[in-house]
Coordinates of C-alpha atoms in Angstrom, one line a residue:
Chain A
X1 CA -12.4 8.1 17.1
X2 CA -13.7 5.6 14.8
X3 CA -16.8 3.2 15.3
X4 CA -16.4 1.0 11.7
X5 CA -13.7 0.3 9.4
X6 CA -15.1 -0.7 6.0
X7 CA -12.8 -2.9 3.4
X8 CA -14.5 -2.6 0.1
X9 CA -13.0 -4.9 -2.8
X10 CA -14.4 -2.9 -5.7
X11 CA -14.9 0.9 -6.7
X12 CA -18.2 0.5 -7.1
X13 CA -18.9 -0.8 -2.9
X14 CA -16.5 1.8 -2.1
X15 CA -18.6 4.6 -3.2
X16 CA -21.8 2.8 -2.4
X17 CA -20.3 2.7 1.5
X18 CA -19.6 6.4 1.4
X19 CA -23.4 7.1 0.1
X20 CA -24.8 5.3 3.0
X21 CA -23.3 6.6 5.5
X22 CA -23.5 10.2 3.8
X23 CA -21.0 12.7 5.4
X24 CA -19.5 10.2 8.5
X25 CA -17.5 7.9 6.0
X26 CA -14.0 8.9 4.8
X27 CA -12.0 7.3 2.3
X28 CA -8.3 6.1 4.2
X29 CA -5.5 4.5 2.2
X30 CA -2.1 4.4 3.9
X31 CA -3.5 7.0 6.7
X32 CA -0.3 7.7 8.1
X33 CA -1.7 11.4 8.1
X34 CA -5.8 10.7 8.9
X35 CA -5.0 8.2 11.9
X36 CA -2.9 11.1 13.6
X37 CA -5.7 14.0 12.4
X38 CA -8.7 11.5 13.8
X39 CA -6.7 10.6 16.8
X40 CA -6.3 15.0 17.5
X41 CA -9.4 15.2 16.9
X42 CA -9.2 17.1 13.4
X43 CA -10.6 14.5 11.3
X44 CA -14.7 14.4 12.2
X45 CA -15.3 11.4 10.4
X46 CA -16.3 8.0 12.3
X47 CA -16.4 5.2 9.3
X48 CA -13.2 4.6 7.3
X49 CA -13.6 3.0 4.2
X50 CA -10.0 2.1 3.0
X51 CA -9.5 1.4 -0.6
X52 CA -6.0 -0.5 -0.2
X53 CA -8.0 -3.7 -1.3
X54 CA -9.2 -2.6 -5.0
X55 CA -7.1 -3.9 -7.0
X56 CA -5.1 -2.7 -9.7
X57 CA -4.9 0.8 -8.0
X58 CA -1.4 0.5 -6.8
X59 CA 0.0 0.3 -10.8
X60 CA 2.2 2.8 -12.3
X61 CA 2.4 2.4 -16.3
X62 CA 2.2 4.4 -19.1
X63 CA -1.1 4.6 -21.0
X64 CA -2.3 6.8 -23.5
X65 CA 0.9 8.7 -23.7
X66 CA 1.1 9.7 -20.1
X67 CA 2.6 8.3 -17.2
X68 CA -0.3 6.8 -14.9
X69 CA -0.1 6.6 -11.2
X70 CA -2.2 4.4 -9.6
X71 CA -4.0 5.8 -6.2
X72 CA -2.4 2.9 -4.2
X73 CA 0.9 3.7 -5.2
X74 CA 3.5 4.6 -2.1
X75 CA 5.9 7.2 -1.8
X76 CA 8.2 3.9 -1.9
X77 CA 7.2 3.1 -4.6
X78 CA 7.0 6.1 -7.2
X79 CA 10.5 6.9 -5.5
X80 CA 12.1 3.1 -6.6
X81 CA 9.8 3.1 -10.4
X82 CA 12.1 2.6 -13.0
X83 CA 9.8 4.0 -15.2
X84 CA 9.5 7.4 -12.9
X85 CA 13.2 7.8 -12.4
X86 CA 13.8 7.6 -16.2
X87 CA 11.2 9.8 -17.9
X88 CA 9.8 12.1 -14.7
X89 CA 12.9 11.9 -12.3
X90 CA 11.5 15.0 -10.2
X91 CA 9.1 13.4 -9.1
X92 CA 10.8 10.0 -7.8
X93 CA 13.3 12.5 -6.2
X94 CA 10.4 14.5 -4.5
X95 CA 8.9 10.7 -3.2
X96 CA 12.4 10.1 -1.7
X97 CA 12.3 12.8 0.9
X98 CA 8.7 12.4 2.5
X99 CA 8.6 11.3 5.9
X100 CA 11.1 7.8 6.7
X101 CA 11.1 4.2 4.7
X102 CA 8.7 2.9 6.9
X103 CA 6.1 6.0 6.2
X104 CA 7.2 6.0 2.3
X105 CA 6.3 1.7 2.5
X106 CA 2.3 2.8 3.4
X107 CA 1.8 6.6 2.6
X108 CA 0.1 7.3 -0.8
X109 CA 0.7 10.2 -3.2
X110 CA -2.6 10.6 -4.0
X111 CA -3.0 10.9 -0.3
X112 CA -0.4 13.6 -0.1
X113 CA -2.4 15.4 -2.7
X114 CA -5.8 14.8 -0.8
X115 CA -4.3 16.1 2.0
X116 CA -3.3 19.2 0.6
X117 CA -0.6 20.6 2.6
X118 CA 1.3 23.2 1.1
X119 CA 5.2 21.0 2.2
X120 CA 4.1 17.9 0.2
X121 CA 7.4 17.3 -1.6
X122 CA 5.1 14.9 -4.0
X123 CA 2.5 17.5 -4.8
X124 CA 5.4 20.2 -5.7
X125 CA 6.8 17.6 -8.3
X126 CA 3.6 17.2 -9.3
X127 CA 2.7 20.9 -10.6
X128 CA 6.0 21.0 -12.1
X129 CA 4.6 18.2 -14.3
X130 CA 1.2 19.5 -14.9
X131 CA -0.6 16.5 -13.6
X132 CA -3.7 16.0 -13.9
X133 CA -5.9 14.1 -11.3
X134 CA -8.8 11.2 -12.0
X135 CA -11.7 12.2 -9.9
X136 CA -14.4 9.4 -9.3
X137 CA -17.3 10.1 -7.8
X138 CA -21.5 8.2 -8.3
X139 CA -22.2 10.8 -10.8
X140 CA -18.9 9.7 -13.6
X141 CA -15.5 10.8 -13.6
X142 CA -13.1 13.3 -14.3
X143 CA -9.7 14.4 -14.8
X144 CA -9.1 17.8 -12.9
X145 CA -5.5 19.6 -13.2
X146 CA -3.7 18.7 -9.6
X147 CA -3.4 22.8 -9.3
X148 CA -6.8 22.9 -9.1
X149 CA -6.9 20.8 -6.2
X150 CA -5.6 23.0 -4.2
X151 CA -8.0 25.7 -2.1
X152 CA -5.4 26.3 0.8
X153 CA -3.7 24.6 3.6
X154 CA -5.0 21.2 4.3
X155 CA -8.5 22.1 1.7
X156 CA -8.5 19.8 -1.1
X157 CA -11.3 20.4 -3.7
X158 CA -12.0 16.2 -3.6
X159 CA -14.6 15.7 -0.6
X160 CA -13.4 12.1 0.4
X161 CA -16.5 11.7 2.3
X162 CA -18.3 11.4 -1.5
X163 CA -15.6 10.8 -4.1
X164 CA -11.4 9.4 -4.4
X165 CA -9.0 10.4 -6.8
X166 CA -7.9 7.1 -8.3
X167 CA -5.2 7.6 -10.3
X168 CA -2.7 11.0 -11.6
X169 CA -1.1 10.8 -14.8
X170 CA 1.0 13.4 -16.6
X171 CA 3.4 13.5 -19.4
X172 CA 6.6 11.9 -19.7
X173 CA 9.9 14.2 -20.0
X174 CA 10.8 14.2 -23.7
X175 CA 14.1 14.4 -25.0
X176 CA 15.4 17.4 -24.4
X177 CA 13.5 18.3 -21.1
X178 CA 15.2 18.1 -17.6
X179 CA 14.4 18.3 -14.2
X180 CA 15.4 18.9 -10.7
X181 CA 14.1 19.1 -7.1
X182 CA 15.6 21.0 -4.5
X183 CA 14.8 20.9 -0.6
X184 CA 16.0 22.8 2.4
X185 CA 14.8 21.4 5.6
X186 CA 16.4 21.1 9.5
X187 CA 17.0 17.7 8.6
X188 CA 17.5 14.7 6.1
X189 CA 14.8 12.4 7.3
X190 CA 11.5 13.2 8.6
X191 CA 11.4 16.7 8.6
X192 CA 9.1 19.0 6.7
X193 CA 10.4 21.3 4.4
X194 CA 11.7 24.9 4.8
X195 CA 11.5 25.6 1.1
X196 CA 10.9 22.9 -2.0
X197 CA 11.7 23.5 -5.5
X198 CA 10.7 21.4 -8.7
X199 CA 11.6 22.5 -11.9
X200 CA 11.2 21.0 -15.5
X201 CA 13.2 23.0 -18.2
X202 CA 13.8 22.1 -21.9
X203 CA 16.8 23.9 -23.4
X204 CA 17.9 24.0 -27.1
X205 CA 20.4 25.6 -28.5
X206 CA 21.5 27.5 -25.7
X207 CA 18.4 28.7 -24.6
X208 CA 15.0 28.0 -22.1
X209 CA 12.5 27.0 -24.9
X210 CA 10.3 25.8 -21.6
X211 CA 10.3 26.3 -18.0
X212 CA 8.1 25.0 -15.5
X213 CA 8.8 26.0 -11.6
X214 CA 7.2 24.9 -8.6
X215 CA 7.7 26.0 -5.1
X216 CA 6.3 25.0 -1.7
X217 CA 5.7 25.6 1.0
X218 CA 6.2 29.7 1.2
X219 CA 2.4 30.3 0.5
X220 CA -0.8 28.8 1.3
X221 CA -1.0 26.0 -1.6
X222 CA 2.0 24.9 -3.5
X223 CA 2.3 27.4 -6.3
X224 CA 4.0 27.8 -9.8
X225 CA 6.2 30.4 -10.1
X226 CA 5.1 31.6 -13.4
X227 CA 7.0 35.1 -13.7
X228 CA 10.0 32.9 -13.4
X229 CA 9.0 30.8 -15.7
X230 CA 8.0 33.4 -18.6
X231 CA 11.3 35.2 -17.9
X232 CA 13.3 32.0 -18.8
X233 CA 11.9 31.1 -22.3
X234 CA 13.4 32.5 -25.5
X235 CA 16.5 33.7 -22.9
X236 CA 19.9 32.7 -23.2
X237 CA 20.9 29.9 -20.5
X238 CA 23.1 32.4 -18.4
X239 CA 24.1 33.0 -14.7
X240 CA 22.2 36.3 -15.5
X241 CA 19.2 35.2 -16.6
X242 CA 19.1 32.5 -14.1
X243 CA 19.4 35.0 -11.3
X244 CA 16.7 37.0 -12.5
X245 CA 14.4 34.2 -12.8
X246 CA 15.0 33.4 -9.5
X247 CA 13.9 36.7 -8.1
X248 CA 10.9 36.6 -9.9
X249 CA 10.2 33.4 -8.1
X250 CA 11.0 35.0 -4.7
X251 CA 8.8 37.4 -5.3
X252 CA 5.9 35.0 -6.0
X253 CA 6.3 33.6 -2.6
X254 CA 4.4 34.5 0.6
X255 CA 5.9 33.0 3.3
X256 CA 4.7 33.5 6.8
X257 CA 7.1 33.7 9.5
X258 CA 7.2 30.8 11.2
X259 CA 8.9 29.0 14.7
X260 CA 9.8 25.8 12.7
X261 CA 10.7 26.5 9.4
X262 CA 12.3 30.0 9.7
X263 CA 11.3 34.1 9.5
X264 CA 10.0 35.1 6.1
X265 CA 13.0 37.3 5.2
X266 CA 15.3 34.3 5.5
X267 CA 13.1 32.1 3.6
X268 CA 12.5 34.6 0.5
X269 CA 15.8 34.3 0.1
X270 CA 16.2 30.4 0.4
X271 CA 13.5 30.3 -2.7
X272 CA 15.7 32.6 -4.9
X273 CA 18.6 30.4 -3.5
X274 CA 16.9 26.9 -4.2
X275 CA 15.6 28.1 -8.0
X276 CA 18.9 29.5 -8.3
X277 CA 20.0 25.5 -7.5
X278 CA 17.9 23.7 -9.5
X279 CA 18.1 25.8 -12.6
X280 CA 21.6 25.3 -12.4
X281 CA 21.5 22.0 -12.0
X282 CA 19.5 21.3 -14.4
X283 CA 21.8 23.4 -16.7
X284 CA 24.5 21.4 -15.7
X285 CA 23.0 17.8 -15.8
Chain B
X1 CA -15.7 -4.6 16.5
X2 CA -13.9 -6.0 13.0
X3 CA -12.9 -9.8 13.0
X4 CA -9.9 -10.0 11.2
X5 CA -7.4 -13.2 10.0
X6 CA -4.1 -12.5 9.8
X7 CA -0.5 -14.3 10.0
X8 CA 2.0 -13.1 12.9
X9 CA 5.3 -14.6 13.0
X10 CA 4.3 -17.6 10.8
X11 CA 1.2 -18.4 12.7
X12 CA -2.5 -17.3 11.7
X13 CA -4.2 -15.5 14.0
X14 CA -7.7 -14.4 14.0
X15 CA -8.5 -11.2 16.4
X16 CA -11.6 -9.4 16.7
X17 CA -10.1 -5.6 16.3
X18 CA -11.9 -2.5 17.6
X19 CA -12.1 -0.1 14.2
X20 CA -9.8 2.4 15.2
X21 CA -7.1 -0.1 17.0
X22 CA -3.5 0.5 16.0
X23 CA -1.1 -2.5 15.1
X24 CA 1.0 -1.9 17.5
X25 CA -1.5 -2.2 20.3
X26 CA -3.1 -5.8 18.6
X27 CA 0.7 -7.1 19.0
X28 CA 1.6 -5.5 22.4
X29 CA -1.7 -5.6 24.4
X30 CA -3.7 -8.8 23.0
X31 CA -1.1 -10.9 21.6
X32 CA 1.5 -10.5 24.1
X33 CA 4.5 -9.3 21.5
X34 CA 6.2 -7.0 23.9
X35 CA 9.1 -6.8 22.0
X36 CA 7.4 -4.1 19.6
X37 CA 7.8 -0.9 21.4
X38 CA 6.2 2.4 20.8
X39 CA 8.1 5.4 21.7
X40 CA 6.5 8.7 19.9
X41 CA 2.6 7.2 18.8
X42 CA 2.8 9.3 15.8
X43 CA 5.2 7.6 13.4
X44 CA 8.6 9.5 13.8
X45 CA 11.2 7.2 15.7
X46 CA 10.3 3.9 14.3
X47 CA 10.3 2.1 17.6
X48 CA 7.1 0.4 16.7
X49 CA 8.3 -0.7 13.3
X50 CA 7.2 -4.4 11.9
X51 CA 7.4 -6.4 9.1
X52 CA 3.9 -6.8 6.8
X53 CA 4.4 -8.5 4.5
X54 CA 7.7 -7.9 4.3
X55 CA 7.8 -4.5 3.6
X56 CA 8.5 -2.1 7.5
X57 CA 6.1 -0.2 8.6
X58 CA 5.5 1.9 11.7
X59 CA 2.7 -0.2 13.5
X60 CA 1.5 2.5 15.5
X61 CA -0.1 4.2 12.6
X62 CA -1.3 1.1 10.7
X63 CA -4.8 0.3 11.8
X64 CA -5.2 -3.2 13.0
X65 CA -7.9 -3.8 10.6
X66 CA -5.6 -3.2 8.0
X67 CA -3.5 -6.1 8.4
X68 CA -6.1 -8.8 7.6
X69 CA -5.4 -11.1 5.2
X70 CA -1.5 -10.2 5.5
X71 CA 1.7 -11.2 6.9
X72 CA 3.3 -9.6 10.0
X73 CA 6.7 -10.1 11.3
X74 CA 7.5 -8.4 15.1
X75 CA 11.0 -9.0 16.3
X76 CA 10.0 -12.3 18.4
X77 CA 9.1 -14.0 14.9
X78 CA 13.1 -13.5 13.5
X79 CA 14.9 -16.4 16.3
X80 CA 14.9 -19.8 14.2
X81 CA 15.1 -23.0 16.0
X82 CA 16.0 -21.1 19.2
X83 CA 19.1 -19.7 17.2
X84 CA 19.1 -15.8 17.3
X85 CA 18.6 -14.4 14.1
X86 CA 22.3 -12.7 12.3
X87 CA 21.2 -9.3 12.8
X88 CA 20.3 -10.1 16.3
X89 CA 23.4 -11.7 17.2
X90 CA 25.7 -8.8 15.3
X91 CA 23.6 -6.5 17.6
X92 CA 25.4 -8.2 20.4
X93 CA 28.6 -8.5 19.6
X94 CA 29.1 -4.9 18.5
X95 CA 27.4 -3.3 21.4
X96 CA 24.9 -1.9 19.3
X97 CA 22.0 -1.5 21.9
X98 CA 22.2 0.6 25.2
X99 CA 18.9 1.3 26.6
X100 CA 17.3 -1.0 24.2
X101 CA 13.9 0.7 23.3
X102 CA 15.0 1.4 19.6
X103 CA 16.7 -2.1 19.1
X104 CA 13.5 -3.9 18.4
X105 CA 12.3 -1.2 15.4
X106 CA 16.0 -1.1 14.4
X107 CA 16.1 -4.8 14.0
X108 CA 13.3 -5.1 11.8
X109 CA 13.9 -2.2 9.4
X110 CA 17.4 -3.9 9.5
X111 CA 15.7 -7.3 8.3
X112 CA 13.7 -5.2 5.5
X113 CA 17.1 -3.6 4.4
X114 CA 19.2 -6.7 3.7
X115 CA 16.0 -8.0 2.1
X116 CA 16.3 -5.9 -0.3
X117 CA 20.4 -4.9 -0.4
X118 CA 21.9 -8.0 0.9
X119 CA 25.9 -6.6 0.5
X120 CA 24.2 -2.5 1.6
X121 CA 27.3 0.2 1.0
X122 CA 27.4 2.7 4.2
X123 CA 24.5 4.7 2.4
X124 CA 22.2 2.3 2.3
X125 CA 22.5 1.1 5.2
X126 CA 22.1 4.4 6.7
X127 CA 19.3 5.0 4.3
X128 CA 17.7 2.0 5.4
X129 CA 17.5 2.6 9.2
X130 CA 16.8 6.7 8.7
X131 CA 13.1 6.3 10.5
X132 CA 14.6 5.4 13.4
X133 CA 16.0 7.2 16.5
X134 CA 18.1 5.7 18.7
X135 CA 19.1 8.2 21.8
X136 CA 22.2 6.0 23.1
X137 CA 24.5 5.1 20.9
X138 CA 25.1 7.9 18.1
X139 CA 24.4 4.9 15.2
X140 CA 27.8 4.1 15.0
X141 CA 27.5 0.3 16.3
X142 CA 24.1 0.1 14.9
X143 CA 25.6 0.4 11.6
X144 CA 28.5 -1.7 12.0
X145 CA 26.2 -4.6 13.4
X146 CA 24.2 -4.6 10.6
X147 CA 27.0 -4.4 8.3
X148 CA 28.4 -7.8 9.8
X149 CA 25.0 -9.4 9.9
X150 CA 25.2 -8.4 6.1
X151 CA 28.8 -10.1 5.7
X152 CA 27.8 -13.3 8.2
X153 CA 24.6 -14.1 6.1
X154 CA 26.1 -13.5 2.8
X155 CA 29.1 -15.8 4.0
X156 CA 26.7 -18.4 4.9
X157 CA 24.2 -18.0 2.2
X158 CA 27.0 -19.0 0.1
X159 CA 28.4 -21.8 2.2
X160 CA 24.7 -23.5 2.0
X161 CA 25.1 -23.2 -1.6

């Protein structure tokens, strides 16, 4: 499956290794998805470039007005980080649902994004947080919206054979903002979700001032329910307004019938229910 | 091959590992530490749980090369001076093991749990072993055993102090 396993100690070294093995080498961090994909013959790369020894990439910190999460921060670290729990709770909640404890101790949030599956809990929360990813290659560094990294099921615009994501960043929730994460799955642990909803909401004087609602995995990529968001802003916080928005979110979902996740009809109903639940929870705090 | 140096159960070990060898295979096939079990090989069942630098990981999905420079603890590393670890003893006393296949992984998850929460609530115990499947016991005795071990370990710590 793999013919070499390389352990660079600097970012420059990692990029040089990718370049040297052009196309055959790929970045590996926690590897919990990549090992399985390789064993199942779904990943053609034969040289692994393990970035877990690069210094400083496991930090979760406030920087330049953003909360920033390094590429090596695991789901466990994010879920238990006091900074994330206090100032971007939706992401801590989402990361706490991924796999079991042993997976969360190893699997990175950035890996969750780069793997680009619509069921990725962390990614759905990052959509609601308007997060950006720092992409580094031999030409330089640039920040891109996380939502722009998704091209389809399992398809990420990041090419892990030539570049890597070194960090994620987003604005912390403001004093008037609240967040919620709702998830429906067959079991509480080690089960991929049927529907997930991440919401960041600001309410002032009984009206919705801002609404960001992300939904997965009911389309090829996680998506923002923009019509639902628009229907909330400026409106009073009432059960009717919430119900209307929930229906609009369901109207934007495009789930398939799935043997493991349920029928299309069921999942559309569940999108509506979970959006309603998330908004009600934010409302009641 | 990749040459790695690591610590396994407190002993320095050097090994030549294949690039795609998993830690579970290094431990079982080449170091003879067959206490670590391999169940699903997909990171779903937790039977292969070991500690790497004190954190529980599924060794079936953990490349052996990644363990270079790290401290690995397996079920064989728990007894001290011929005495079973308090969690092992509690598993016996509570009959928390039937076929036994999940037991080493379950105990390693419990070690990580009690290091983080020495006096865990029932919810914390359940969360701590949520990545370990048992098909025999129904978990009741396992949760009891971990609670009992926590009690005994706290008593010892107090006594020692």
